[in-house]
Amino acid sequence: MLIATILLSALIIVGAVWVVALQNLFRAALSLGVVLLGIAGLFLVLEAEFLAFVQILVYVGAILTLVVFAIMLTAKLHLPGAAPISRKRLPAALASGALFALLASMSVTWTQASNPPEPAVALETLGQQLVTTLVLPFEVISLVLVASLVGAVAIAAQPSSSAR
Amino acid sequence: MTAAQLMLLVSSALVALGVYGMLTRRNAIGLLLAAELILNAAALNFVLFSRLFSHAHAQAFALFIIALAACEAVLGLAIVLSLFRTAKTVWADKVELLKG
């Protein structure tokens, strides 16, 4: 378990560095795919198989495809000089480094209470919780999803079609 | 170092890298990619603690995070496309339509 975690963590960190550091936005989006697949792998290590497949299906299958479409529609990657000049990197690196130091110090000092390892969450339990205790957030999420889809269509529609 | 601590470190690193990307990227789509990194770090923490404490609610909230990330990506990309159409740019610091 530790070996798989170390390998997947290295994959995720390298991919995440590529996501924020690569100048070519298309390559950054593809390395975001690497990060998302690595996190799905960590979900599998944590015995959350359903979430791993949802992650691959929704993130890699839908969101990443959408992002790649948007990049191809907007960024003129073939033009010379299309690579953007980044804003001040050193202050940003200092700020995020300080944030990482704060979070990492808490992560390293955190220790699990020494109880016997608990069983993994069964998918049946998750499903039952979703339709009993958590039914209100579940319905709110579905409402938000519908609202965002309608809003996206309203925002991205051609102005000529909305004038009719 | 246990596997749980390693995963906590990974999610801390993801948050920090996402903040770095938010601060340095000029392209609006690049900002969205950095936001996805931060959301994934949160989901990873939820699933990790769901496993450690054997609690189904945390997994359900990781599921909600994925759904909200889908909403965020859809709306963000719609805004970017409409911005590209009206302002002819995707640089986030070149958009000053609302400045009087």
PDB file of C-alpha atoms in Angstrom:
ATOM      1  CA  MET A   1       0.000   0.000   0.000  1.00  0.00           C
ATOM      2  CA  LEU A   2       2.832   2.363   0.877  1.00  0.00           C
ATOM      3  CA  ILE A   3       4.697   1.594  -2.356  1.00  0.00           C
ATOM      4  CA  ALA A   4       1.624   2.327  -4.487  1.00  0.00           C
ATOM      5  CA  THR A   5       0.984   5.509  -2.513  1.00  0.00           C
ATOM      6  CA  ILE A   6       4.557   6.722  -3.021  1.00  0.00           C
ATOM      7  CA  LEU A   7       4.467   6.034  -6.771  1.00  0.00           C
ATOM      8  CA  LEU A   8       1.078   7.698  -7.241  1.00  0.00           C
ATOM      9  CA  SER A   9       2.144  10.666  -5.102  1.00  0.00           C
ATOM     10  CA  ALA A  10       5.225  11.213  -7.249  1.00  0.00           C
ATOM     11  CA  LEU A  11       3.043  11.027 -10.376  1.00  0.00           C
ATOM     12  CA  ILE A  12       0.559  13.534  -8.931  1.00  0.00           C
ATOM     13  CA  ILE A  13       3.203  16.020  -7.790  1.00  0.00           C
ATOM     14  CA  VAL A  14       5.063  15.935 -11.113  1.00  0.00           C
ATOM     15  CA  GLY A  15       1.804  16.362 -13.023  1.00  0.00           C
ATOM     16  CA  ALA A  16       0.666  19.222 -10.781  1.00  0.00           C
ATOM     17  CA  VAL A  17       3.972  21.041 -11.266  1.00  0.00           C
ATOM     18  CA  TRP A  18       3.497  20.672 -15.014  1.00  0.00           C
ATOM     19  CA  VAL A  19      -0.069  22.002 -14.746  1.00  0.00           C
ATOM     20  CA  VAL A  20       1.060  25.268 -13.196  1.00  0.00           C
ATOM     21  CA  ALA A  21       4.476  25.630 -14.839  1.00  0.00           C
ATOM     22  CA  LEU A  22       4.079  24.658 -18.503  1.00  0.00           C
ATOM     23  CA  GLN A  23       3.679  27.652 -20.785  1.00  0.00           C
ATOM     24  CA  ASN A  24       1.736  25.680 -23.385  1.00  0.00           C
ATOM     25  CA  LEU A  25      -1.786  25.542 -21.988  1.00  0.00           C
ATOM     26  CA  PHE A  26      -2.726  22.432 -23.980  1.00  0.00           C
ATOM     27  CA  ARG A  27       0.111  20.466 -22.393  1.00  0.00           C
ATOM     28  CA  ALA A  28      -0.902  21.842 -18.990  1.00  0.00           C
ATOM     29  CA  ALA A  29      -4.431  20.480 -19.529  1.00  0.00           C
ATOM     30  CA  LEU A  30      -3.060  17.072 -20.539  1.00  0.00           C
ATOM     31  CA  SER A  31      -0.896  16.940 -17.409  1.00  0.00           C
ATOM     32  CA  LEU A  32      -4.005  17.823 -15.402  1.00  0.00           C
ATOM     33  CA  GLY A  33      -5.310  14.531 -16.810  1.00  0.00           C
ATOM     34  CA  VAL A  34      -2.250  12.797 -15.339  1.00  0.00           C
ATOM     35  CA  VAL A  35      -2.982  14.377 -11.943  1.00  0.00           C
ATOM     36  CA  LEU A  36      -6.641  13.345 -12.067  1.00  0.00           C
ATOM     37  CA  LEU A  37      -5.768   9.752 -12.983  1.00  0.00           C
ATOM     38  CA  GLY A  38      -3.229   9.660 -10.148  1.00  0.00           C
ATOM     39  CA  ILE A  39      -5.853  10.847  -7.685  1.00  0.00           C
ATOM     40  CA  ALA A  40      -8.241   8.193  -8.982  1.00  0.00           C
ATOM     41  CA  GLY A  41      -5.457   5.697  -8.263  1.00  0.00           C
ATOM     42  CA  LEU A  42      -5.163   7.029  -4.708  1.00  0.00           C
ATOM     43  CA  PHE A  43      -8.931   6.594  -4.342  1.00  0.00           C
ATOM     44  CA  LEU A  44      -8.463   2.952  -5.364  1.00  0.00           C
ATOM     45  CA  VAL A  45      -5.704   2.592  -2.756  1.00  0.00           C
ATOM     46  CA  LEU A  46      -8.134   4.023  -0.187  1.00  0.00           C
ATOM     47  CA  GLU A  47     -10.726   1.398  -1.229  1.00  0.00           C
ATOM     48  CA  ALA A  48     -13.152   3.988  -2.595  1.00  0.00           C
ATOM     49  CA  GLU A  49     -13.691   2.249  -5.926  1.00  0.00           C
ATOM     50  CA  PHE A  50     -16.927   4.040  -6.787  1.00  0.00           C
ATOM     51  CA  LEU A  51     -15.337   7.454  -6.310  1.00  0.00           C
ATOM     52  CA  ALA A  52     -12.334   6.414  -8.391  1.00  0.00           C
ATOM     53  CA  PHE A  53     -14.587   5.500 -11.302  1.00  0.00           C
ATOM     54  CA  VAL A  54     -16.671   8.661 -10.862  1.00  0.00           C
ATOM     55  CA  GLN A  55     -13.430  10.647 -10.873  1.00  0.00           C
ATOM     56  CA  ILE A  56     -12.287   9.060 -14.138  1.00  0.00           C
ATOM     57  CA  LEU A  57     -15.744   9.300 -15.712  1.00  0.00           C
ATOM     58  CA  VAL A  58     -16.576  12.886 -14.747  1.00  0.00           C
ATOM     59  CA  TYR A  59     -13.177  14.536 -14.448  1.00  0.00           C
ATOM     60  CA  VAL A  60     -11.117  12.880 -17.139  1.00  0.00           C
ATOM     61  CA  GLY A  61     -14.044  12.043 -19.367  1.00  0.00           C
ATOM     62  CA  ALA A  62     -16.108  15.220 -19.191  1.00  0.00           C
ATOM     63  CA  ILE A  63     -14.330  18.155 -17.545  1.00  0.00           C
ATOM     64  CA  LEU A  64     -10.971  17.602 -19.211  1.00  0.00           C
ATOM     65  CA  THR A  65     -12.610  17.208 -22.633  1.00  0.00           C
ATOM     66  CA  LEU A  66     -14.461  20.476 -22.020  1.00  0.00           C
ATOM     67  CA  VAL A  67     -11.250  22.254 -21.026  1.00  0.00           C
ATOM     68  CA  VAL A  68      -9.415  20.956 -24.096  1.00  0.00           C
ATOM     69  CA  PHE A  69     -12.288  22.158 -26.296  1.00  0.00           C
ATOM     70  CA  ALA A  70     -12.171  25.614 -24.696  1.00  0.00           C
ATOM     71  CA  ILE A  71      -8.401  25.829 -25.151  1.00  0.00           C
ATOM     72  CA  MET A  72      -8.693  24.893 -28.807  1.00  0.00           C
ATOM     73  CA  LEU A  73     -11.470  27.444 -29.312  1.00  0.00           C
ATOM     74  CA  THR A  74      -9.702  30.364 -27.653  1.00  0.00           C
ATOM     75  CA  ALA A  75      -5.928  30.051 -27.314  1.00  0.00           C
ATOM     76  CA  LYS A  76      -3.990  30.665 -30.502  1.00  0.00           C
ATOM     77  CA  LEU A  77      -1.324  28.096 -29.706  1.00  0.00           C
ATOM     78  CA  HIS A  78       0.043  27.960 -33.246  1.00  0.00           C
ATOM     79  CA  LEU A  79       0.956  31.659 -33.296  1.00  0.00           C
ATOM     80  CA  PRO A  80       4.493  32.617 -32.278  1.00  0.00           C
ATOM     81  CA  GLY A  81       4.498  34.622 -29.070  1.00  0.00           C
ATOM     82  CA  ALA A  82       1.235  33.042 -27.952  1.00  0.00           C
ATOM     83  CA  ALA A  83       2.985  31.729 -24.854  1.00  0.00           C
ATOM     84  CA  PRO A  84       2.004  34.179 -22.141  1.00  0.00           C
ATOM     85  CA  ILE A  85       4.449  36.044 -19.972  1.00  0.00           C
ATOM     86  CA  SER A  86       3.653  35.000 -16.453  1.00  0.00           C
ATOM     87  CA  ARG A  87       3.087  37.443 -13.669  1.00  0.00           C
ATOM     88  CA  LYS A  88       5.615  37.837 -10.876  1.00  0.00           C
ATOM     89  CA  ARG A  89       6.722  34.326 -10.049  1.00  0.00           C
ATOM     90  CA  LEU A  90       8.903  34.875  -7.008  1.00  0.00           C
ATOM     91  CA  PRO A  91       6.250  36.400  -4.693  1.00  0.00           C
ATOM     92  CA  ALA A  92       3.771  33.756  -5.811  1.00  0.00           C
ATOM     93  CA  ALA A  93       6.309  30.996  -5.125  1.00  0.00           C
ATOM     94  CA  LEU A  94       7.046  32.471  -1.701  1.00  0.00           C
ATOM     95  CA  ALA A  95       3.356  32.730  -0.801  1.00  0.00           C
ATOM     96  CA  SER A  96       2.476  29.223  -1.925  1.00  0.00           C
ATOM     97  CA  GLY A  97       5.655  27.862  -0.330  1.00  0.00           C
ATOM     98  CA  ALA A  98       4.651  29.385   2.982  1.00  0.00           C
ATOM     99  CA  LEU A  99       1.167  27.906   2.616  1.00  0.00           C
ATOM    100  CA  PHE A 100       2.677  24.492   1.870  1.00  0.00           C
ATOM    101  CA  ALA A 101       4.999  24.742   4.885  1.00  0.00           C
ATOM    102  CA  LEU A 102       2.050  25.554   7.144  1.00  0.00           C
ATOM    103  CA  LEU A 103      -0.095  22.697   5.819  1.00  0.00           C
ATOM    104  CA  ALA A 104       2.793  20.225   5.704  1.00  0.00           C
ATOM    105  CA  SER A 105       3.806  20.909   9.293  1.00  0.00           C
ATOM    106  CA  MET A 106       0.276  20.036  10.350  1.00  0.00           C
ATOM    107  CA  SER A 107       0.229  16.951   8.100  1.00  0.00           C
ATOM    108  CA  VAL A 108       3.507  15.570   9.443  1.00  0.00           C
ATOM    109  CA  THR A 109       2.580  16.048  13.080  1.00  0.00           C
ATOM    110  CA  TRP A 110      -0.847  14.506  12.590  1.00  0.00           C
ATOM    111  CA  THR A 111      -1.015  10.954  13.880  1.00  0.00           C
ATOM    112  CA  GLN A 112      -3.818   8.492  13.676  1.00  0.00           C
ATOM    113  CA  ALA A 113      -5.381   7.411  16.928  1.00  0.00           C
ATOM    114  CA  SER A 114      -4.064   3.935  17.611  1.00  0.00           C
ATOM    115  CA  ASN A 115      -7.293   2.061  17.132  1.00  0.00           C
ATOM    116  CA  PRO A 116      -7.537  -1.045  14.965  1.00  0.00           C
ATOM    117  CA  PRO A 117      -7.958  -0.315  11.247  1.00  0.00           C
ATOM    118  CA  GLU A 118     -11.577   0.314  10.438  1.00  0.00           C
ATOM    119  CA  PRO A 119     -13.365  -1.449   7.583  1.00  0.00           C
ATOM    120  CA  ALA A 120     -13.708   0.414   4.319  1.00  0.00           C
ATOM    121  CA  VAL A 121     -16.964   2.207   3.557  1.00  0.00           C
ATOM    122  CA  ALA A 122     -19.246  -0.110   1.635  1.00  0.00           C
ATOM    123  CA  LEU A 123     -20.903   1.202  -1.507  1.00  0.00           C
ATOM    124  CA  GLU A 124     -24.301   0.158  -0.125  1.00  0.00           C
ATOM    125  CA  THR A 125     -23.755   2.392   2.906  1.00  0.00           C
ATOM    126  CA  LEU A 126     -22.822   5.322   0.692  1.00  0.00           C
ATOM    127  CA  GLY A 127     -25.908   4.844  -1.461  1.00  0.00           C
ATOM    128  CA  GLN A 128     -28.216   4.503   1.512  1.00  0.00           C
ATOM    129  CA  GLN A 129     -26.763   7.613   3.148  1.00  0.00           C
ATOM    130  CA  LEU A 130     -27.215   9.552  -0.092  1.00  0.00           C
ATOM    131  CA  VAL A 131     -30.957   8.895  -0.167  1.00  0.00           C
ATOM    132  CA  THR A 132     -31.673   9.090   3.567  1.00  0.00           C
ATOM    133  CA  THR A 133     -29.508  11.377   5.704  1.00  0.00           C
ATOM    134  CA  LEU A 134     -27.895  13.307   2.873  1.00  0.00           C
ATOM    135  CA  VAL A 135     -30.915  13.598   0.628  1.00  0.00           C
ATOM    136  CA  LEU A 136     -31.124  17.386   1.033  1.00  0.00           C
ATOM    137  CA  PRO A 137     -27.532  18.121  -0.126  1.00  0.00           C
ATOM    138  CA  PHE A 138     -28.026  15.558  -2.876  1.00  0.00           C
ATOM    139  CA  GLU A 139     -31.093  17.376  -4.202  1.00  0.00           C
ATOM    140  CA  VAL A 140     -29.409  20.766  -3.801  1.00  0.00           C
ATOM    141  CA  ILE A 141     -26.458  19.502  -5.862  1.00  0.00           C
ATOM    142  CA  SER A 142     -28.804  18.350  -8.614  1.00  0.00           C
ATOM    143  CA  LEU A 143     -30.524  21.754  -8.586  1.00  0.00           C
ATOM    144  CA  VAL A 144     -27.130  23.510  -8.794  1.00  0.00           C
ATOM    145  CA  LEU A 145     -26.157  21.250 -11.687  1.00  0.00           C
ATOM    146  CA  VAL A 146     -29.306  22.102 -13.643  1.00  0.00           C
ATOM    147  CA  ALA A 147     -28.940  25.810 -12.873  1.00  0.00           C
ATOM    148  CA  SER A 148     -25.309  25.841 -13.984  1.00  0.00           C
ATOM    149  CA  LEU A 149     -26.135  24.009 -17.217  1.00  0.00           C
ATOM    150  CA  VAL A 150     -28.925  26.468 -18.045  1.00  0.00           C
ATOM    151  CA  GLY A 151     -26.671  29.362 -17.060  1.00  0.00           C
ATOM    152  CA  ALA A 152     -23.838  28.085 -19.232  1.00  0.00           C
ATOM    153  CA  VAL A 153     -26.154  27.831 -22.237  1.00  0.00           C
ATOM    154  CA  ALA A 154     -27.478  31.335 -21.542  1.00  0.00           C
ATOM    155  CA  ILE A 155     -23.972  32.798 -21.191  1.00  0.00           C
ATOM    156  CA  ALA A 156     -22.315  31.048 -24.103  1.00  0.00           C
ATOM    157  CA  ALA A 157     -25.210  31.338 -26.573  1.00  0.00           C
ATOM    158  CA  GLN A 158     -24.577  33.433 -29.656  1.00  0.00           C
ATOM    159  CA  PRO A 159     -25.850  37.001 -29.185  1.00  0.00           C
ATOM    160  CA  SER A 160     -27.821  36.792 -32.460  1.00  0.00           C
ATOM    161  CA  SER A 161     -29.845  33.824 -31.223  1.00  0.00           C
ATOM    162  CA  SER A 162     -30.718  35.586 -27.964  1.00  0.00           C
ATOM    163  CA  ALA A 163     -31.900  38.721 -29.830  1.00  0.00           C
ATOM    164  CA  ARG A 164     -34.569  36.827 -31.712  1.00  0.00           C
TER     165      ARG A 164
ATOM    166  CA  MET B   1       5.903   8.131   7.510  1.00  0.00           C
ATOM    167  CA  THR B   2       2.600   6.421   7.082  1.00  0.00           C
ATOM    168  CA  ALA B   3       0.607   6.345   3.861  1.00  0.00           C
ATOM    169  CA  ALA B   4      -1.995   8.657   5.428  1.00  0.00           C
ATOM    170  CA  GLN B   5       0.619  11.304   6.202  1.00  0.00           C
ATOM    171  CA  LEU B   6       1.995  10.993   2.679  1.00  0.00           C
ATOM    172  CA  MET B   7      -1.464  11.582   1.231  1.00  0.00           C
ATOM    173  CA  LEU B   8      -1.960  14.598   3.490  1.00  0.00           C
ATOM    174  CA  LEU B   9       1.359  15.955   2.211  1.00  0.00           C
ATOM    175  CA  VAL B  10       0.252  15.352  -1.380  1.00  0.00           C
ATOM    176  CA  SER B  11      -2.977  17.252  -0.860  1.00  0.00           C
ATOM    177  CA  SER B  12      -1.075  20.101   0.843  1.00  0.00           C
ATOM    178  CA  ALA B  13       1.249  20.243  -2.146  1.00  0.00           C
ATOM    179  CA  LEU B  14      -1.730  20.264  -4.514  1.00  0.00           C
ATOM    180  CA  VAL B  15      -3.279  23.228  -2.677  1.00  0.00           C
ATOM    181  CA  ALA B  16       0.020  25.122  -2.697  1.00  0.00           C
ATOM    182  CA  LEU B  17       0.591  24.444  -6.401  1.00  0.00           C
ATOM    183  CA  GLY B  18      -2.974  25.475  -7.156  1.00  0.00           C
ATOM    184  CA  VAL B  19      -2.475  28.772  -5.331  1.00  0.00           C
ATOM    185  CA  TYR B  20       0.801  29.280  -7.219  1.00  0.00           C
ATOM    186  CA  GLY B  21      -0.986  28.652 -10.518  1.00  0.00           C
ATOM    187  CA  MET B  22      -3.788  31.044  -9.535  1.00  0.00           C
ATOM    188  CA  LEU B  23      -1.239  33.757  -8.805  1.00  0.00           C
ATOM    189  CA  THR B  24       0.961  33.336 -11.867  1.00  0.00           C
ATOM    190  CA  ARG B  25      -1.315  32.292 -14.732  1.00  0.00           C
ATOM    191  CA  ARG B  26      -2.658  35.040 -16.945  1.00  0.00           C
ATOM    192  CA  ASN B  27      -4.882  32.851 -19.100  1.00  0.00           C
ATOM    193  CA  ALA B  28      -8.374  32.420 -17.651  1.00  0.00           C
ATOM    194  CA  ILE B  29      -8.383  28.717 -18.578  1.00  0.00           C
ATOM    195  CA  GLY B  30      -5.111  28.324 -16.694  1.00  0.00           C
ATOM    196  CA  LEU B  31      -6.845  29.756 -13.633  1.00  0.00           C
ATOM    197  CA  LEU B  32      -9.574  27.130 -14.025  1.00  0.00           C
ATOM    198  CA  LEU B  33      -6.942  24.361 -14.178  1.00  0.00           C
ATOM    199  CA  ALA B  34      -5.413  25.632 -10.921  1.00  0.00           C
ATOM    200  CA  ALA B  35      -8.871  25.678  -9.304  1.00  0.00           C
ATOM    201  CA  GLU B  36      -9.334  22.029 -10.312  1.00  0.00           C
ATOM    202  CA  LEU B  37      -6.078  21.180  -8.497  1.00  0.00           C
ATOM    203  CA  ILE B  38      -7.359  22.774  -5.273  1.00  0.00           C
ATOM    204  CA  LEU B  39     -10.735  21.023  -5.518  1.00  0.00           C
ATOM    205  CA  ASN B  40      -8.987  17.689  -6.052  1.00  0.00           C
ATOM    206  CA  ALA B  41      -6.855  18.238  -2.965  1.00  0.00           C
ATOM    207  CA  ALA B  42     -10.030  18.746  -0.926  1.00  0.00           C
ATOM    208  CA  ALA B  43     -11.633  15.624  -2.385  1.00  0.00           C
ATOM    209  CA  LEU B  44      -8.494  13.598  -1.639  1.00  0.00           C
ATOM    210  CA  ASN B  45      -8.575  14.700   1.998  1.00  0.00           C
ATOM    211  CA  PHE B  46     -12.268  13.833   2.286  1.00  0.00           C
ATOM    212  CA  VAL B  47     -11.714  10.328   0.912  1.00  0.00           C
ATOM    213  CA  LEU B  48      -8.635   9.777   3.069  1.00  0.00           C
ATOM    214  CA  PHE B  49     -10.451  10.632   6.294  1.00  0.00           C
ATOM    215  CA  SER B  50     -13.501   8.682   5.169  1.00  0.00           C
ATOM    216  CA  ARG B  51     -11.240   5.633   4.946  1.00  0.00           C
ATOM    217  CA  LEU B  52      -9.514   6.302   8.252  1.00  0.00           C
ATOM    218  CA  PHE B  53     -12.718   6.795  10.240  1.00  0.00           C
ATOM    219  CA  SER B  54     -14.879   4.501   8.092  1.00  0.00           C
ATOM    220  CA  HIS B  55     -17.482   7.202   7.573  1.00  0.00           C
ATOM    221  CA  ALA B  56     -19.709   7.320   4.487  1.00  0.00           C
ATOM    222  CA  HIS B  57     -20.570  11.035   4.734  1.00  0.00           C
ATOM    223  CA  ALA B  58     -17.062  12.109   3.793  1.00  0.00           C
ATOM    224  CA  GLN B  59     -17.207  10.018   0.618  1.00  0.00           C
ATOM    225  CA  ALA B  60     -20.583  11.544  -0.194  1.00  0.00           C
ATOM    226  CA  PHE B  61     -19.076  15.011   0.151  1.00  0.00           C
ATOM    227  CA  ALA B  62     -16.180  14.027  -2.123  1.00  0.00           C
ATOM    228  CA  LEU B  63     -18.877  13.064  -4.625  1.00  0.00           C
ATOM    229  CA  PHE B  64     -20.486  16.493  -4.176  1.00  0.00           C
ATOM    230  CA  ILE B  65     -17.104  18.130  -4.737  1.00  0.00           C
ATOM    231  CA  ILE B  66     -16.776  16.322  -8.065  1.00  0.00           C
ATOM    232  CA  ALA B  67     -20.282  17.445  -9.080  1.00  0.00           C
ATOM    233  CA  LEU B  68     -19.562  21.040  -8.051  1.00  0.00           C
ATOM    234  CA  ALA B  69     -16.286  20.926  -9.979  1.00  0.00           C
ATOM    235  CA  ALA B  70     -18.259  19.910 -13.067  1.00  0.00           C
ATOM    236  CA  CYS B  71     -20.594  22.903 -12.540  1.00  0.00           C
ATOM    237  CA  GLU B  72     -17.624  25.205 -12.023  1.00  0.00           C
ATOM    238  CA  ALA B  73     -15.872  23.978 -15.169  1.00  0.00           C
ATOM    239  CA  VAL B  74     -19.005  24.322 -17.297  1.00  0.00           C
ATOM    240  CA  LEU B  75     -19.769  27.859 -16.101  1.00  0.00           C
ATOM    241  CA  GLY B  76     -16.142  28.974 -16.188  1.00  0.00           C
ATOM    242  CA  LEU B  77     -15.624  27.779 -19.727  1.00  0.00           C
ATOM    243  CA  ALA B  78     -18.896  29.364 -20.853  1.00  0.00           C
ATOM    244  CA  ILE B  79     -17.708  32.662 -19.367  1.00  0.00           C
ATOM    245  CA  VAL B  80     -14.307  32.267 -21.052  1.00  0.00           C
ATOM    246  CA  LEU B  81     -15.936  31.613 -24.436  1.00  0.00           C
ATOM    247  CA  SER B  82     -18.278  34.577 -24.131  1.00  0.00           C
ATOM    248  CA  LEU B  83     -15.361  36.723 -22.926  1.00  0.00           C
ATOM    249  CA  PHE B  84     -13.333  35.670 -25.948  1.00  0.00           C
ATOM    250  CA  ARG B  85     -16.236  36.676 -28.162  1.00  0.00           C
ATOM    251  CA  THR B  86     -16.838  40.114 -26.619  1.00  0.00           C
ATOM    252  CA  ALA B  87     -13.444  41.228 -25.319  1.00  0.00           C
ATOM    253  CA  LYS B  88     -11.320  39.246 -27.847  1.00  0.00           C
ATOM    254  CA  THR B  89      -8.964  38.076 -25.128  1.00  0.00           C
ATOM    255  CA  VAL B  90      -8.553  35.298 -22.595  1.00  0.00           C
ATOM    256  CA  TRP B  91      -5.951  37.109 -20.493  1.00  0.00           C
ATOM    257  CA  ALA B  92      -7.562  37.586 -17.113  1.00  0.00           C
ATOM    258  CA  ASP B  93      -5.752  40.867 -16.426  1.00  0.00           C
ATOM    259  CA  LYS B  94      -6.721  42.409 -19.765  1.00  0.00           C
ATOM    260  CA  VAL B  95     -10.430  42.302 -18.982  1.00  0.00           C
ATOM    261  CA  GLU B  96     -11.498  45.701 -17.742  1.00  0.00           C
ATOM    262  CA  LEU B  97     -14.985  46.037 -19.148  1.00  0.00           C
ATOM    263  CA  LEU B  98     -16.443  46.894 -15.754  1.00  0.00           C
ATOM    264  CA  LYS B  99     -13.913  49.617 -14.965  1.00  0.00           C
ATOM    265  CA  GLY B 100     -15.615  52.993 -15.270  1.00  0.00           C
TER     266      GLY B 100
END
